Short mmCIF file of C-alpha atoms in Angstrom, two decimals:
data_model
loop_
_atom_site.label_atom_id
_atom_site.label_comp_id
_atom_site.label_asym_id
_atom_site.label_seq_id
_atom_site.Cartn_x
_atom_site.Cartn_y
_atom_site.Cartn_z
CA VAL A 2 105.57 77.22 67.51
CA ASP A 3 107.13 80.34 69.00
CA VAL A 4 107.92 83.30 66.76
CA LEU A 5 110.77 85.28 68.35
CA GLN A 6 111.11 88.87 67.22
CA VAL A 7 113.66 91.62 67.57
CA ARG A 8 111.63 94.73 68.32
CA GLY A 9 111.01 96.96 65.30
CA HIS A 10 112.24 94.39 62.77
CA GLY A 11 110.45 91.96 60.51
CA PRO A 12 106.68 91.53 60.07
CA HIS A 13 104.16 93.21 62.34
CA PHE A 14 101.91 90.52 63.77
CA THR A 15 98.30 91.36 64.43
CA GLN A 16 97.56 87.76 65.39
CA VAL A 17 99.18 84.34 65.35
CA PRO A 18 97.50 80.98 64.73
CA PRO A 19 96.10 79.00 67.66
CA GLY A 20 98.85 77.10 69.44
CA ALA A 21 101.56 79.58 68.43
CA ARG A 22 103.13 82.39 70.45
CA HIS A 23 104.64 85.69 69.37
CA ILE A 24 107.50 86.57 71.73
CA ASP A 25 109.10 90.03 71.74
CA LEU A 26 112.75 89.67 72.75
CA GLY A 27 112.61 93.18 74.20
CA SER A 28 115.50 94.62 72.19
CA ALA A 29 115.74 96.70 69.04
CA HIS A 30 119.01 95.15 67.90
CA SER A 31 119.98 91.58 67.06
CA TYR A 32 123.09 91.48 69.24
CA THR A 33 121.51 93.12 72.30
CA SER A 34 118.78 90.47 72.21
CA LEU A 35 121.42 87.89 73.24
CA PRO A 36 120.49 87.79 76.97
CA ALA A 37 116.77 87.39 76.25
CA LEU A 38 117.36 84.67 73.66
CA THR A 39 119.75 82.85 75.99
CA ARG A 40 117.13 82.88 78.77
CA TYR A 41 114.48 81.65 76.34
CA LEU A 42 116.61 78.71 75.19
CA ARG A 43 117.59 77.82 78.76
CA HIS A 44 114.03 77.84 80.10
CA GLU A 45 111.95 76.70 77.11
CA ARG A 46 114.41 74.23 75.57
CA PRO A 47 112.72 74.22 72.14
CA ARG A 48 113.36 71.24 69.96
CA SER A 49 114.57 73.37 67.03
CA LEU A 50 115.44 76.99 66.37
CA TYR A 51 115.70 78.59 62.92
CA CYS A 52 117.10 82.02 62.06
CA ASP A 53 117.72 83.50 58.62
CA LYS A 54 119.55 86.83 59.01
CA ASP A 55 123.32 87.09 59.48
CA ARG A 56 123.40 89.04 62.76
CA LEU A 57 120.53 87.00 64.18
CA ASN A 58 122.40 83.86 63.18
CA HIS A 59 125.45 85.01 65.18
CA THR A 60 123.24 85.81 68.15
CA ALA A 61 121.49 82.43 68.02
CA ILE A 62 124.76 80.52 67.83
CA LEU A 63 126.16 82.39 70.84
CA ALA A 64 122.89 82.14 72.77
CA ARG A 65 122.73 78.38 72.38
CA ALA A 66 126.34 78.04 73.53
CA LEU A 67 125.64 80.16 76.62
CA ALA A 68 122.36 78.38 77.37
CA GLN A 69 123.79 74.88 77.10
CA GLY A 70 127.31 75.44 78.43
CA LEU A 71 129.38 72.28 78.10
CA LYS A 72 126.35 70.03 77.78
CA ALA A 73 125.15 68.55 74.53
CA PRO A 74 122.65 71.06 73.11
CA ASP A 75 118.95 70.38 73.65
CA THR A 76 117.99 72.60 70.73
CA TYR A 77 118.74 71.80 67.10
CA LEU A 78 119.92 75.04 65.48
CA ALA A 79 119.62 75.89 61.80
CA VAL A 80 120.82 79.21 60.39
CA GLY A 81 120.33 80.51 56.90
CA THR A 82 120.42 83.33 54.42
CA GLY A 83 118.61 84.28 51.25
CA THR A 84 121.40 86.53 49.98
CA THR A 85 124.19 85.94 47.48
CA LEU A 86 126.92 86.89 49.93
CA SER A 87 129.75 87.89 47.59
CA ILE A 88 127.63 90.43 45.72
CA ASP A 89 125.87 91.71 48.82
CA CYS A 90 129.20 92.25 50.59
CA ALA A 91 130.72 93.97 47.55
CA GLU A 92 127.92 96.52 47.70
CA ARG A 93 128.33 97.15 51.44
CA GLY A 94 132.06 97.86 51.64
CA ARG A 95 135.33 96.20 52.58
CA TRP A 96 134.82 96.12 56.37
CA HIS A 97 131.41 94.46 56.05
CA ALA A 98 132.86 91.93 53.62
CA LEU A 99 135.76 91.00 55.92
CA LYS A 100 133.47 90.68 58.95
CA THR A 101 130.90 88.58 57.08
CA ARG A 102 133.47 86.23 55.55
CA PHE A 103 135.20 85.65 58.87
CA SER A 104 132.05 85.23 60.97
CA THR A 105 130.43 82.89 58.46
CA ALA A 106 133.49 80.67 58.24
CA GLN A 107 134.03 80.56 62.01
CA LEU A 108 130.52 80.59 63.49
CA TYR A 109 128.24 78.85 61.00
CA PRO A 110 129.92 75.42 61.47
CA LEU A 111 128.78 75.63 65.12
CA ALA A 112 125.16 75.38 63.96
CA ASP A 113 123.60 72.02 63.13
CA ASN A 114 122.51 73.07 59.64
CA VAL A 115 122.99 75.98 57.25
CA ILE A 116 119.90 76.49 55.08
CA VAL A 117 119.84 78.56 51.87
CA THR A 118 117.26 79.24 49.20
CA SER A 119 119.10 78.17 46.05
CA ARG A 120 122.13 76.28 44.75
CA GLY A 121 123.61 79.54 43.52
CA VAL A 122 123.52 81.02 47.03
CA ALA A 123 125.04 77.81 48.47
CA ASP A 124 127.88 77.65 45.95
CA ASP A 125 128.62 81.34 46.38
CA MET A 126 128.67 81.09 50.18
CA ALA A 127 131.10 78.16 50.10
CA ALA A 128 133.42 79.81 47.57
CA TYR A 129 133.34 83.23 49.21
CA THR A 130 133.75 82.25 52.86
CA GLY A 131 135.52 78.90 52.70
CA LEU A 132 132.63 77.19 54.47
CA ASP A 133 132.40 73.50 53.62
CA ARG A 134 129.79 73.13 50.86
CA ASN A 135 128.61 69.90 52.47
CA LEU A 136 127.44 71.87 55.51
CA ILE A 137 125.02 73.91 53.40
CA GLU A 138 121.57 72.56 52.52
CA VAL A 139 119.37 74.00 49.77
CA VAL A 140 115.72 74.05 50.83
CA PRO A 141 112.95 75.46 48.61
CA CYS A 142 111.06 78.35 50.18
CA PRO A 143 107.32 77.95 50.86
CA VAL A 144 106.05 80.71 48.57
CA VAL A 145 102.58 79.90 47.20
CA ALA A 146 99.51 78.23 48.65
CA ALA A 147 98.04 75.16 46.95
CA GLU A 148 94.89 77.05 45.95
CA VAL A 149 96.95 79.43 43.78
CA PHE A 150 97.39 76.67 41.22
CA ALA A 151 93.60 76.38 40.84
CA GLY A 152 93.51 79.88 39.33
CA ASP A 153 90.39 81.39 40.92
CA PHE A 154 91.32 85.07 41.36
CA PRO A 155 89.03 88.06 41.96
CA LEU A 156 89.00 90.75 39.30
CA PRO A 157 91.12 93.74 40.38
CA ASP A 158 89.64 97.20 40.35
CA HIS A 159 91.84 98.45 37.53
CA PRO A 160 90.64 99.25 33.98
CA TRP A 161 93.55 97.44 32.33
CA CYS A 162 92.49 94.22 34.06
CA GLN A 163 88.80 94.56 33.19
CA GLU A 164 88.90 95.11 29.45
CA ASP A 165 90.02 93.22 26.35
CA GLY A 166 92.95 95.46 25.52
CA PRO A 167 96.49 94.93 24.26
CA PRO A 168 98.81 92.46 26.03
CA LEU A 169 99.58 93.42 29.61
CA ILE A 170 103.17 92.97 30.80
CA MET A 171 103.66 92.87 34.54
CA GLY A 172 106.56 93.64 36.86
CA LEU A 173 106.46 93.23 40.64
CA GLY A 174 108.75 94.41 43.41
CA GLU A 175 110.30 97.35 45.20
CA LEU A 176 111.00 100.28 42.90
CA SER A 177 114.74 100.17 43.57
CA GLY A 178 118.01 99.68 41.77
CA ARG A 179 118.25 95.96 42.52
CA LYS A 180 114.96 95.29 40.73
CA ASP A 181 116.20 97.31 37.70
CA PHE A 182 112.82 98.30 36.34
CA ALA A 183 114.62 100.91 34.23
CA THR A 184 115.84 98.08 32.00
CA LEU A 185 112.28 96.75 31.81
CA ILE A 186 110.95 100.14 30.70
CA ARG A 187 113.68 100.46 28.06
CA ALA A 188 112.86 96.97 26.81
CA PHE A 189 109.16 97.81 26.80
CA ALA A 190 109.84 100.90 24.65
CA LEU A 191 111.57 98.68 22.08
CA LEU A 192 108.72 96.17 22.24
CA ARG A 193 106.18 98.92 21.57
CA SER A 194 107.85 99.60 18.24
CA GLU A 195 106.78 96.07 17.23
CA ILE A 196 103.41 95.56 18.93
CA LEU A 197 100.89 97.43 21.06
CA ALA A 198 101.23 96.50 24.73
CA ARG A 199 100.90 97.90 28.24
CA LEU A 200 103.27 97.69 31.19
CA MET A 201 102.22 97.66 34.83
CA ILE A 202 104.73 97.49 37.69
CA LEU A 203 103.34 96.75 41.16
CA GLY A 204 105.27 98.03 44.16
CA ARG A 205 106.56 101.19 45.72
CA GLY A 206 110.02 102.64 46.29
CA GLN A 207 112.36 105.56 45.93
CA ASP A 208 112.82 105.12 42.15
CA ARG A 209 109.21 105.85 41.25
CA ASP A 210 109.74 109.39 39.95
CA ARG A 211 112.85 108.38 38.05
CA LEU A 212 111.02 105.52 36.33
CA LEU A 213 108.13 107.78 35.34
CA ALA A 214 110.58 110.32 33.93
CA LEU A 215 112.30 107.60 31.91
CA ALA A 216 108.95 106.46 30.48
CA ARG A 217 108.17 110.03 29.40
CA GLU A 218 111.61 110.35 27.82
CA LEU A 219 111.06 107.13 25.85
CA GLY A 220 107.52 108.06 24.82
CA VAL A 221 105.73 105.22 26.62
CA ALA A 222 104.32 107.05 29.64
CA ASP A 223 100.75 106.57 28.40
CA ALA A 224 101.25 102.79 28.35
CA LEU A 225 102.88 102.50 31.79
CA ASP A 226 101.13 102.39 35.16
CA LEU A 227 102.72 102.21 38.61
CA PRO A 228 99.78 101.51 40.96
CA GLY A 229 102.04 101.22 44.01
CA PHE A 230 101.61 98.56 46.68
CA VAL A 231 98.66 96.19 46.22
CA LEU A 232 97.48 93.75 48.85
CA ASN A 233 96.81 90.86 46.45
CA PRO A 234 99.29 90.99 43.54
CA LEU A 235 98.30 87.52 42.34
CA ASP A 236 94.93 88.92 41.27
CA TYR A 237 96.79 91.28 38.93
CA LEU A 238 99.28 88.68 37.74
CA ALA A 239 96.39 86.45 36.70
CA ARG A 240 95.31 89.11 34.16
CA ALA A 241 98.79 89.58 32.67
CA SER A 242 99.99 88.23 29.35
CA LEU A 243 103.63 88.16 30.43
CA PHE A 244 105.70 88.60 33.59
CA ALA A 245 109.11 90.26 33.38
CA PHE A 246 111.67 89.73 36.14
CA THR A 247 114.64 92.10 35.81
CA SER A 248 116.54 91.91 39.10
CA THR A 249 120.30 92.37 39.27
CA LEU A 250 120.60 90.31 42.46
CA GLU A 251 118.33 87.81 44.25
CA GLY A 252 118.50 85.05 46.77
CA LEU A 253 115.72 83.24 44.93
CA GLY A 254 113.01 85.34 43.26
CA PHE A 255 109.60 85.02 44.93
CA ALA A 256 107.75 87.14 42.38
CA LEU A 257 108.93 84.90 39.55
CA ILE A 258 107.65 81.84 41.39
CA GLU A 259 104.29 83.52 42.03
CA ALA A 260 103.87 84.38 38.35
CA LEU A 261 104.63 80.82 37.28
CA ALA A 262 102.23 79.43 39.90
CA VAL A 263 99.49 81.57 38.41
CA GLY A 264 100.46 80.17 35.00
CA ILE A 265 101.77 83.38 33.38
CA PRO A 266 104.59 83.15 30.81
CA ALA A 267 107.75 84.73 32.19
CA VAL A 268 111.10 86.11 31.09
CA SER A 269 113.92 86.79 33.52
CA THR A 270 117.40 88.14 33.89
CA ASP A 271 120.00 85.49 34.64
CA CYS A 272 120.95 87.19 37.89
CA PRO A 273 122.60 85.53 40.87
CA SER A 274 120.92 83.58 42.27
CA GLY A 275 117.65 81.79 41.71
CA PRO A 276 116.02 82.52 38.33
CA ARG A 277 118.12 79.98 36.44
CA GLU A 278 117.12 77.30 38.94
CA ILE A 279 113.47 78.30 38.97
CA LEU A 280 113.25 78.35 35.17
CA GLN A 281 115.47 75.25 34.95
CA ASP A 282 118.04 76.71 32.56
CA GLY A 283 115.38 78.25 30.33
CA LYS A 284 112.99 75.30 30.13
CA TYR A 285 110.14 77.35 31.63
CA GLY A 286 111.08 80.75 30.24
CA PRO A 287 113.99 82.59 28.61
CA LEU A 288 116.91 84.00 30.58
CA VAL A 289 118.70 87.16 29.42
CA PRO A 290 121.81 89.00 30.67
CA VAL A 291 121.34 91.48 33.51
CA GLY A 292 120.79 95.02 32.23
CA ASP A 293 120.46 94.04 28.56
CA HIS A 294 117.23 95.74 27.48
CA GLN A 295 117.61 94.68 23.84
CA ALA A 296 117.84 90.98 24.75
CA LEU A 297 114.95 91.42 27.17
CA ALA A 298 112.76 93.06 24.51
CA ALA A 299 113.49 90.23 22.07
CA ALA A 300 112.67 87.58 24.70
CA MET A 301 109.45 89.36 25.63
CA LEU A 302 108.31 89.55 22.00
CA THR A 303 109.10 85.89 21.35
CA THR A 304 107.31 84.79 24.52
CA LEU A 305 104.21 86.87 23.79
CA ARG A 306 103.98 85.33 20.33
CA ASN A 307 104.64 81.76 21.51
CA PRO A 308 103.55 81.40 25.16
CA LEU A 309 104.07 78.13 26.97
CA PRO A 310 100.96 76.31 28.27
CA ARG A 311 99.68 77.34 31.70
CA ALA A 312 99.84 73.86 33.23
CA PHE A 313 103.40 73.40 31.98
CA LEU A 314 104.53 76.71 33.51
CA GLN A 315 102.97 75.82 36.85
CA GLU A 316 105.24 72.76 37.08
CA ALA A 317 108.17 75.10 37.74
CA ALA A 318 106.46 76.51 40.85
CA ARG A 319 105.32 73.21 42.37
CA PRO A 320 108.44 72.72 44.57
CA TYR A 321 107.66 76.07 46.22
CA GLU A 322 104.08 75.21 47.14
CA ILE A 323 103.73 75.80 50.87
CA GLU A 324 102.99 72.25 52.02
CA ALA A 325 105.60 70.68 49.74
CA ALA A 326 108.32 73.11 50.78
CA THR A 327 107.36 73.00 54.46
CA SER A 328 107.78 69.22 54.43
CA VAL A 329 111.39 69.75 53.34
CA TYR A 330 111.89 72.35 56.08
CA VAL A 331 110.55 69.90 58.67
CA LYS A 332 113.33 67.48 57.72
CA ALA A 333 115.97 70.23 57.56
CA LEU A 334 115.03 71.30 61.10
CA ALA A 335 115.22 67.71 62.38
CA LEU A 336 111.50 67.68 63.16
CA SER A 337 110.51 64.71 61.03
CA SER A 338 110.96 62.17 63.83
CA PRO A 339 108.29 61.84 66.53
CA CYS A 340 108.40 64.57 69.18
CA PRO A 341 109.22 63.31 72.72
CA ALA A 342 106.37 63.64 75.19
CA GLY A 343 106.19 67.05 76.78
CA GLU A 344 108.45 68.73 74.20
CA GLY A 345 107.58 70.98 71.28
#
């Protein structure tokens, strides 16, 4: 496996597993990495290539065409996205929307497969760009390791996790507008008028001060904690009584899957796209309208009083277990057949 990276983007690798290579494409921009990616494809001739960002997808499609010329391509190419395109483009402006719609419709059919994270993202992409829905494959993301379902988590160094106190409600994600933790805090304030509870939101972001000010305004600052970024959020989730997912927009919703894998009851906004599929239309937890703090508070109270069994909740996360999901990716990348000798 080769991990190709545009300089300054994506994860920072300190090491890669044995047998894998981390290759810096030598450019700080997706499009200017075209020559390096073309050379890589021409010389290495990998069996499959997968990209999952729009500009990288364009670059990969062009690089394969340049590397192969008029020959049948040696490399199977899959491109993908985890974003609900119509909403993402609406937030970025008219020019971005026109460019994305045109490039997706014209370039993506040149790939061998278009992979997305949820049916909602697939349906939106087809409707928004005119891309044939049959060209788009929904593949579950590998989110949680198998051992997560066993439930053996170290005790976090936080007093709310180490004592028998009131129910602990958990949120997780960047403190930004798309995660809409303001609605969660408003819902929590309503909930506190019915029962004693605490709210902890893991993550960091530019909205931190605004969220703290809102909690003070609503009189719940003493029951809210924002610990910031934590290395092992699952350890905290395992001590929660309820997980609240309040995003306005998602491609899937990793945090929701992680909470369910731990076995924590969850409530979620019915945002595009992902939560409805993960919770299977409310089978594994209630769905409420985006931004509706009253509906969210009611769902939280009902769920706290009547939580679903842990093993039942974990069923919803099973498709996103790493080995199960990776097996689907292997097929989607045309790697399920035996590899010819000398190729990788």
